PDB file of C-alpha atoms in Angstrom:
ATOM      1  CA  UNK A   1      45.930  27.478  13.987  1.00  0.00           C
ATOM      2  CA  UNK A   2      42.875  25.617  15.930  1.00  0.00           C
ATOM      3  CA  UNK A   3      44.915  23.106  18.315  1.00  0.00           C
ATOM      4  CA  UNK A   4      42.644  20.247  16.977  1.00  0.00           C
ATOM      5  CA  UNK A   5      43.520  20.881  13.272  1.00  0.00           C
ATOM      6  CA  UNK A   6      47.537  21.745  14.033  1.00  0.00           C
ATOM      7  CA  UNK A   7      46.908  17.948  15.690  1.00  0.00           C
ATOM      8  CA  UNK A   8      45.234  16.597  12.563  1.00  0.00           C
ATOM      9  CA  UNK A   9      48.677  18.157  10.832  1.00  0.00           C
ATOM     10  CA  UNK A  10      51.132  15.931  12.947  1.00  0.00           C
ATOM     11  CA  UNK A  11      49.647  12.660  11.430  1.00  0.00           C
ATOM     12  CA  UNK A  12      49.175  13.469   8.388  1.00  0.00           C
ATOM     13  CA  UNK A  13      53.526  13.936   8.679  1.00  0.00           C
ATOM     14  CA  UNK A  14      53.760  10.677  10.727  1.00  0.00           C
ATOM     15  CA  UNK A  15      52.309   9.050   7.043  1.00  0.00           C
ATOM     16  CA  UNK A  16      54.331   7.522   4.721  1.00  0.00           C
ATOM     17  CA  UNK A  17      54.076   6.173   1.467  1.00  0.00           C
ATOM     18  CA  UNK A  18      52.181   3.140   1.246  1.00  0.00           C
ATOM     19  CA  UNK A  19      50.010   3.871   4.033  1.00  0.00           C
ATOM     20  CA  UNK A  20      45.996   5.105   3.045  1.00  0.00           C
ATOM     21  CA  UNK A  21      44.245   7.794   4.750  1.00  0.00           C
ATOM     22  CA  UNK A  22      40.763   9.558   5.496  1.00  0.00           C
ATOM     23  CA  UNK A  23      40.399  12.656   6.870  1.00  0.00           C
ATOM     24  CA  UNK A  24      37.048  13.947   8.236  1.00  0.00           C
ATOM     25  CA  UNK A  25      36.605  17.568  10.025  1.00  0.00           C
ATOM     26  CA  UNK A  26      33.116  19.008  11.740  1.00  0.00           C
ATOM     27  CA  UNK A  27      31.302  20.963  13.099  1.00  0.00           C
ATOM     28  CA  UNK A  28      27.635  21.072  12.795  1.00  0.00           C
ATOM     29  CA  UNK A  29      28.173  19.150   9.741  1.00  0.00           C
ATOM     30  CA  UNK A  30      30.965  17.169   8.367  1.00  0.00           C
ATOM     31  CA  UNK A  31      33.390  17.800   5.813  1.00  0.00           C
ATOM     32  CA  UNK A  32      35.448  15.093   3.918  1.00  0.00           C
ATOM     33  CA  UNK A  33      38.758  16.778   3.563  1.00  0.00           C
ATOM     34  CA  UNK A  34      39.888  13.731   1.386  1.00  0.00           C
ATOM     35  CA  UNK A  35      38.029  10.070   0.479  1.00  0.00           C
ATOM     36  CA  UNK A  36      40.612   7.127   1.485  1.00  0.00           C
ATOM     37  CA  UNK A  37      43.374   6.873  -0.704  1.00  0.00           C
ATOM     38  CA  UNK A  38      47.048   6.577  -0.209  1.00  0.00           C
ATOM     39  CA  UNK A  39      49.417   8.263   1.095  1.00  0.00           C
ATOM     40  CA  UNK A  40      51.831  10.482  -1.385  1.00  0.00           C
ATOM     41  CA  UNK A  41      53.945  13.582  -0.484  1.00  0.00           C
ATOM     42  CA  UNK A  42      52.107  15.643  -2.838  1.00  0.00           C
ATOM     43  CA  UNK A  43      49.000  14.581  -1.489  1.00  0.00           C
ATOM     44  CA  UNK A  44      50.448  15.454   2.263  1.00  0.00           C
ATOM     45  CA  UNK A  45      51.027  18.922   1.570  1.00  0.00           C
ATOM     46  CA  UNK A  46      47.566  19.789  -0.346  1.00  0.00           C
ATOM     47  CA  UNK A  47      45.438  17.933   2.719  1.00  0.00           C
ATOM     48  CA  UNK A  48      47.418  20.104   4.606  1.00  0.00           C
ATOM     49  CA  UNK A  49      46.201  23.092   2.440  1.00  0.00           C
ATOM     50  CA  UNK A  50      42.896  21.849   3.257  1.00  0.00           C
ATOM     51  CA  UNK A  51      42.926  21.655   6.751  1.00  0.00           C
ATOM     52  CA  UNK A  52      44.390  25.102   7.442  1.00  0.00           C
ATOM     53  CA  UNK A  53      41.579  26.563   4.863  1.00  0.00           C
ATOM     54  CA  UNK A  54      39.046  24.433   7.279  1.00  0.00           C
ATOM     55  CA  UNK A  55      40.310  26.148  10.324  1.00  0.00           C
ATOM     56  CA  UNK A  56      40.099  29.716   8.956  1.00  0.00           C
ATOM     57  CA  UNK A  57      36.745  28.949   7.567  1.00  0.00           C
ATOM     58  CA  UNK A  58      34.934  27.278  10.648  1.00  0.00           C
ATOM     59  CA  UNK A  59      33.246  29.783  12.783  1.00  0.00           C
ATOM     60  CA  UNK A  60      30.192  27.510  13.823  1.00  0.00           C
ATOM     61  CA  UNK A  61      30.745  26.485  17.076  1.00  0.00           C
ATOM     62  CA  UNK A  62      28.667  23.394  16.495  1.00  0.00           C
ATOM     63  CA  UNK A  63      29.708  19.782  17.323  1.00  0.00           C
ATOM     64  CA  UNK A  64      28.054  16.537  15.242  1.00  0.00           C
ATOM     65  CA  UNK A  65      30.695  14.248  16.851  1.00  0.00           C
ATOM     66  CA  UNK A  66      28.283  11.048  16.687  1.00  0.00           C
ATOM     67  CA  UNK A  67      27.212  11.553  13.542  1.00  0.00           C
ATOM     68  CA  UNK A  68      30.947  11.894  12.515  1.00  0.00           C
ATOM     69  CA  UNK A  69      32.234   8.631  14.203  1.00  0.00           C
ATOM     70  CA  UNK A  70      29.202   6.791  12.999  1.00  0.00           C
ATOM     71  CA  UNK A  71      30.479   7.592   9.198  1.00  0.00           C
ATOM     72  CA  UNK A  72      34.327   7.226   9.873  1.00  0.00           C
ATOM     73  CA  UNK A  73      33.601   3.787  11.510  1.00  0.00           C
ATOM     74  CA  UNK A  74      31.516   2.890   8.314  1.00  0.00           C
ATOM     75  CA  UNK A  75      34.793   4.043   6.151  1.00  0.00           C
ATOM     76  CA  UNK A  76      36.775   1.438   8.227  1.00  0.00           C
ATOM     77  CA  UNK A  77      34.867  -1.461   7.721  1.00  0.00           C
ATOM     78  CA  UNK A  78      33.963  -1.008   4.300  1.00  0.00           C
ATOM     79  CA  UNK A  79      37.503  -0.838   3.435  1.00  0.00           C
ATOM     80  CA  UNK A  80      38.416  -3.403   5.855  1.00  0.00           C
ATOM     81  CA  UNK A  81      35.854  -6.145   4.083  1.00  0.00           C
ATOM     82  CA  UNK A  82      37.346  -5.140   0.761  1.00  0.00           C
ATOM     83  CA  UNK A  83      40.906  -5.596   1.672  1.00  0.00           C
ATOM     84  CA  UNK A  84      39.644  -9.013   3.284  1.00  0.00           C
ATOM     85  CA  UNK A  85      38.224 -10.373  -0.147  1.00  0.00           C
ATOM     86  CA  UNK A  86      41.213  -9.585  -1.669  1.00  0.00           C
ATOM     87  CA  UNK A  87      43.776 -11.236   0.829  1.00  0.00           C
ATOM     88  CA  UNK A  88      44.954 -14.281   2.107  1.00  0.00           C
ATOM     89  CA  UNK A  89      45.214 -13.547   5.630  1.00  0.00           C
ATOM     90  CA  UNK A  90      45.357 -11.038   8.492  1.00  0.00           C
ATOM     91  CA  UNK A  91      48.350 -10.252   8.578  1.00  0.00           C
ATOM     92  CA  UNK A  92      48.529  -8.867   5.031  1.00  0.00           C
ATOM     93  CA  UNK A  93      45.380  -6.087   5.700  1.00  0.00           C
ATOM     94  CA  UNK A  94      47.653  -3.943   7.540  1.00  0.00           C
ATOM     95  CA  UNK A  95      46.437  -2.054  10.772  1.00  0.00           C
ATOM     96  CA  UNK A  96      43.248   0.007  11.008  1.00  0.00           C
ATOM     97  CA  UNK A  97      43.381   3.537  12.982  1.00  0.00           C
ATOM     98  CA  UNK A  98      40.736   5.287  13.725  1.00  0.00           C
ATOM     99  CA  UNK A  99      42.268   8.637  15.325  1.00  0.00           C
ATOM    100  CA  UNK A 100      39.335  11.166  16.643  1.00  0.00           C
ATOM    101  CA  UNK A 101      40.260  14.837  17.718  1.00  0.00           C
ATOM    102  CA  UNK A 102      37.866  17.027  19.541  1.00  0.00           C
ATOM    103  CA  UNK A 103      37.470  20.141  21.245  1.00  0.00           C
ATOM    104  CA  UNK A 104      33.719  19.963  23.006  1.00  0.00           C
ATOM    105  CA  UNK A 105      30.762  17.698  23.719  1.00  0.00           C
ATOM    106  CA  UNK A 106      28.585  16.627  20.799  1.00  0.00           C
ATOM    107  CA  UNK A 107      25.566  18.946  20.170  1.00  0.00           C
ATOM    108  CA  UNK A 108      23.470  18.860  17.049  1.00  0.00           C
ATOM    109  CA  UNK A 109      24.284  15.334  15.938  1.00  0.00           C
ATOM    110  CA  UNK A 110      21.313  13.139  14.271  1.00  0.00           C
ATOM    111  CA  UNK A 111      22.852  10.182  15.770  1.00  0.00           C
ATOM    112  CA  UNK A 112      22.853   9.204  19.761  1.00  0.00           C
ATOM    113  CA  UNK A 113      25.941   8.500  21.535  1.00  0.00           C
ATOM    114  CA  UNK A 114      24.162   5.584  21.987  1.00  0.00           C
ATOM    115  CA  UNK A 115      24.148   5.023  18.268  1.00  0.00           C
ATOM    116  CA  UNK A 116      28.210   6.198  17.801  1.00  0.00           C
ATOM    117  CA  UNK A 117      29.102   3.606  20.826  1.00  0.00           C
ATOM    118  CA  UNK A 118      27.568   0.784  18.772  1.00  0.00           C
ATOM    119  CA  UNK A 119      29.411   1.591  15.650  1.00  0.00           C
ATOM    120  CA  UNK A 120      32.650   1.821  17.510  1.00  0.00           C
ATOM    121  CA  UNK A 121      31.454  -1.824  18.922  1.00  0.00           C
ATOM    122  CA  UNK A 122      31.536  -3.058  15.061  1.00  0.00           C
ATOM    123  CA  UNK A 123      35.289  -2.074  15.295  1.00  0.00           C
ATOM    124  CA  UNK A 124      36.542  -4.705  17.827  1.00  0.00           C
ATOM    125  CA  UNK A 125      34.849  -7.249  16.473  1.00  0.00           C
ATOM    126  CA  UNK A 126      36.733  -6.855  13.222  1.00  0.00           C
ATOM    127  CA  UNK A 127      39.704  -7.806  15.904  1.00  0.00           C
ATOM    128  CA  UNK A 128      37.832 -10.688  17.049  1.00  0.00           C
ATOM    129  CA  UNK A 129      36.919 -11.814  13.930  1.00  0.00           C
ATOM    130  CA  UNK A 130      40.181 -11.884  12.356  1.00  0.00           C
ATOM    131  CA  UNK A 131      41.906 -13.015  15.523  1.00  0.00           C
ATOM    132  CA  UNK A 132      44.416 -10.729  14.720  1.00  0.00           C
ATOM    133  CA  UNK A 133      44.448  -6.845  16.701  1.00  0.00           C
ATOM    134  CA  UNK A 134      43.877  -5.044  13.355  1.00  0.00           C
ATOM    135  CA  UNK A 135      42.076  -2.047  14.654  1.00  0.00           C
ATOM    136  CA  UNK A 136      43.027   0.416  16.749  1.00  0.00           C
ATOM    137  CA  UNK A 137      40.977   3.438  18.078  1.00  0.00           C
ATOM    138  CA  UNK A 138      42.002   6.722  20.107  1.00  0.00           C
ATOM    139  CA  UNK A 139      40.099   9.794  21.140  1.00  0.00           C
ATOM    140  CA  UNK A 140      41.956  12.956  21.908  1.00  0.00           C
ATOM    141  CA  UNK A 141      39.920  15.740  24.086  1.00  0.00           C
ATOM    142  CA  UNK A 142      41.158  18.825  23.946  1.00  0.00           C
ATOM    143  CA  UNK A 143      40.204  21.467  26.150  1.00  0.00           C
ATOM    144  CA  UNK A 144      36.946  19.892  27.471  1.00  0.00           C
ATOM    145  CA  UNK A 145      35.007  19.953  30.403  1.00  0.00           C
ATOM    146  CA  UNK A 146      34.908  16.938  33.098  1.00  0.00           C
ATOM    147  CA  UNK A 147      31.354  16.377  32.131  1.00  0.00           C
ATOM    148  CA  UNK A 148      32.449  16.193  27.870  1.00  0.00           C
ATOM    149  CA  UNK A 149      35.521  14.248  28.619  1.00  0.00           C
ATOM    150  CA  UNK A 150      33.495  11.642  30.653  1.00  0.00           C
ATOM    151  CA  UNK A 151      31.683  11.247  27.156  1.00  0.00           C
ATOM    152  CA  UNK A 152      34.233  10.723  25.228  1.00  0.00           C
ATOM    153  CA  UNK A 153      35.563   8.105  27.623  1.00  0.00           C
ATOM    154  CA  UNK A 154      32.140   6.371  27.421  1.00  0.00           C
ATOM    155  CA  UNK A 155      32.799   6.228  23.539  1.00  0.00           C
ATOM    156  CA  UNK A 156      36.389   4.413  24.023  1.00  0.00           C
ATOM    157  CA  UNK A 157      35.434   2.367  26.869  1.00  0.00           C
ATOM    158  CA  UNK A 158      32.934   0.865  23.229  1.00  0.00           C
ATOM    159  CA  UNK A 159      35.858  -0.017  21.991  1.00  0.00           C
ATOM    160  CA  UNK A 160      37.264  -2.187  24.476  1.00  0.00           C
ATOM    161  CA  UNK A 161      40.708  -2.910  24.722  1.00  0.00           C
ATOM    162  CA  UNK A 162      41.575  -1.642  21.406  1.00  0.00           C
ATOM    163  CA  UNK A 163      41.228   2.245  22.238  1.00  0.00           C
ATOM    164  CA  UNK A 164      43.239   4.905  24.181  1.00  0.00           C
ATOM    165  CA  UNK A 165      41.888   8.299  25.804  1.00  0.00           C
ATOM    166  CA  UNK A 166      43.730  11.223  26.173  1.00  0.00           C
ATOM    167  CA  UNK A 167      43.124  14.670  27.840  1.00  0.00           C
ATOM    168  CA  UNK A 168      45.265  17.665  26.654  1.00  0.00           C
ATOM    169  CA  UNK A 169      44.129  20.324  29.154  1.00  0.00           C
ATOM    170  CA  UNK A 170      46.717  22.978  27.670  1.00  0.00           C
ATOM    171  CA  UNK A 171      46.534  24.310  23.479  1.00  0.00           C
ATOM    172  CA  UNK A 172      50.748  23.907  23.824  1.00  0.00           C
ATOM    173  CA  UNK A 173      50.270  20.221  24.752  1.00  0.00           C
ATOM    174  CA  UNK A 174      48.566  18.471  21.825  1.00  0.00           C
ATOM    175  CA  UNK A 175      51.357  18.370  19.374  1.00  0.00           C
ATOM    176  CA  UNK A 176      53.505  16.500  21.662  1.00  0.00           C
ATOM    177  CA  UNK A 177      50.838  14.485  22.874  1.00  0.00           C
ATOM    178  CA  UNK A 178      49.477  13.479  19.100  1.00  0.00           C
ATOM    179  CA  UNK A 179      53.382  12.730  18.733  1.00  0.00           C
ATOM    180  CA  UNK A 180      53.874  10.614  21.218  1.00  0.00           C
ATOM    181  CA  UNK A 181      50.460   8.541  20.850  1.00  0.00           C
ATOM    182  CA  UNK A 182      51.539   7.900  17.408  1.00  0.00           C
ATOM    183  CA  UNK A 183      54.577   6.244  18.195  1.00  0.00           C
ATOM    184  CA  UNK A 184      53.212   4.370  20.766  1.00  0.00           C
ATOM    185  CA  UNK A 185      50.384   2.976  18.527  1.00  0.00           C
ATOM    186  CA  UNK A 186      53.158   2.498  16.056  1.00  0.00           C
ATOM    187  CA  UNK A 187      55.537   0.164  18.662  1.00  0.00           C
ATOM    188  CA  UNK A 188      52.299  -1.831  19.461  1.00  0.00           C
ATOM    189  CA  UNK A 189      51.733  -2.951  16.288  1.00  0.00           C
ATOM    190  CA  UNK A 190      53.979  -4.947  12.609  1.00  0.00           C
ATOM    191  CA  UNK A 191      54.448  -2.039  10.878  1.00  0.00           C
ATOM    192  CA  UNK A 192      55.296  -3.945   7.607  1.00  0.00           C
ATOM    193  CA  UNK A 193      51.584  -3.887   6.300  1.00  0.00           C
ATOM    194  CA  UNK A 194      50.242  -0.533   5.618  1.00  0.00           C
ATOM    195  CA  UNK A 195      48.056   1.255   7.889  1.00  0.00           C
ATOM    196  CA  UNK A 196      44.786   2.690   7.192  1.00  0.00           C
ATOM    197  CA  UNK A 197      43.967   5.721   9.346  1.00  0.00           C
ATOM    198  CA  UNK A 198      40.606   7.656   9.257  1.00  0.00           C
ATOM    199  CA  UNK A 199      41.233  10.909  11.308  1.00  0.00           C
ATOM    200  CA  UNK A 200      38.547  12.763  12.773  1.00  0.00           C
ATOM    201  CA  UNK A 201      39.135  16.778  13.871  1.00  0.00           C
ATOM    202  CA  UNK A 202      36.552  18.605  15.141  1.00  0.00           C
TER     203      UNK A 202
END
């Protein structure tokens, strides 16, 4: 299985019931793998259905990474205004994840990194805004090249303070690294709300 979709796999068994999810894969295009809904056990093991199918189907080498954080980041905050409307205060909206996986640099996306980096700026200022740390972004390169990882960092380093970078330099290594990033997003955070996490495997 491609080590960025066998990473996508680990969260979606982190999940439990209560908690909503997104999942987006690409390549040169981008493929909703499921809307945001929650969480069930049923629904766990057909997304996972899904995702291996992706992984046997992509062959296109392509990468539309902006494009693909500019429409996950749109997800987030159009869920995140909705749950606002209906609640009474932060702390009942639950924590927002926005959990991007990727193999290689960006190349065929309409969008600029320029464009992706401002999106991802829209994030933490749903933190400031609520004065609560409801978001929470991390990027995961796999694989990549000094000059693609220094990309990705560029996107985080949007973020501010709410986002974590990680490079996995060895296939063996991302399971255990997903694994451990989720707990430690997990620990940082009241886990009594549910969490809403759009993942993003490319």
């Amino acid at each position: 299985m491609n080590n960025v979709v066998g990473g996508a796999c680990a969260i979606l068994n982190f999940l439990e019931e209560g908690d909503h999810l997104a999942v987006v894969t690409f390549d040169d295009g981008q493929d909703v793998v499921s809307d945001l809904k929650e969480v069930t056990p049923l629904g766990i093991t057909i997304l996972e259905q899904k995702l291996k199918l992706v992984d046997e189907d992509d062959a296109s080498g392509g990468s539309s990474l902006h494009d693909t954080i500019v429409r996950s980041t749109g997800v987030i905050m159009e869920k995140w205004r909705s749950m606002r409307l209906a609640s009474q205060g932060a702390a009942e909206l639950g924590v927002f994840w926005l959990i991007v996986m990727v193999a290689g640099a960006d190349t065929c996306s309409a969008r600029s990194i320029r464009d992706a980096a401002e999106a991802l700026r829209a994030l933490a200022e749903v933190n400031r805004q609520a004065r609560a740390p409801m978001v929470r972004a991390c990027f995961l390169g796999v694989g990549m090249t000094d000059q693609s990882h220094a990309a990705l960092e560029f996107l985080a380093t949007s973020c501010g303070n709410i986002a974590t970078v990680l490079r996995v330099t060895k296939p063996r290594a991302v399971h255990p690294a997903v694994v451990a990033l989720l707990n430690k997003m997990s620990e940082s955070v009241n886990r009594a709300p549910p969490r809403v996490v759009v993942q993003v495997a490319g």
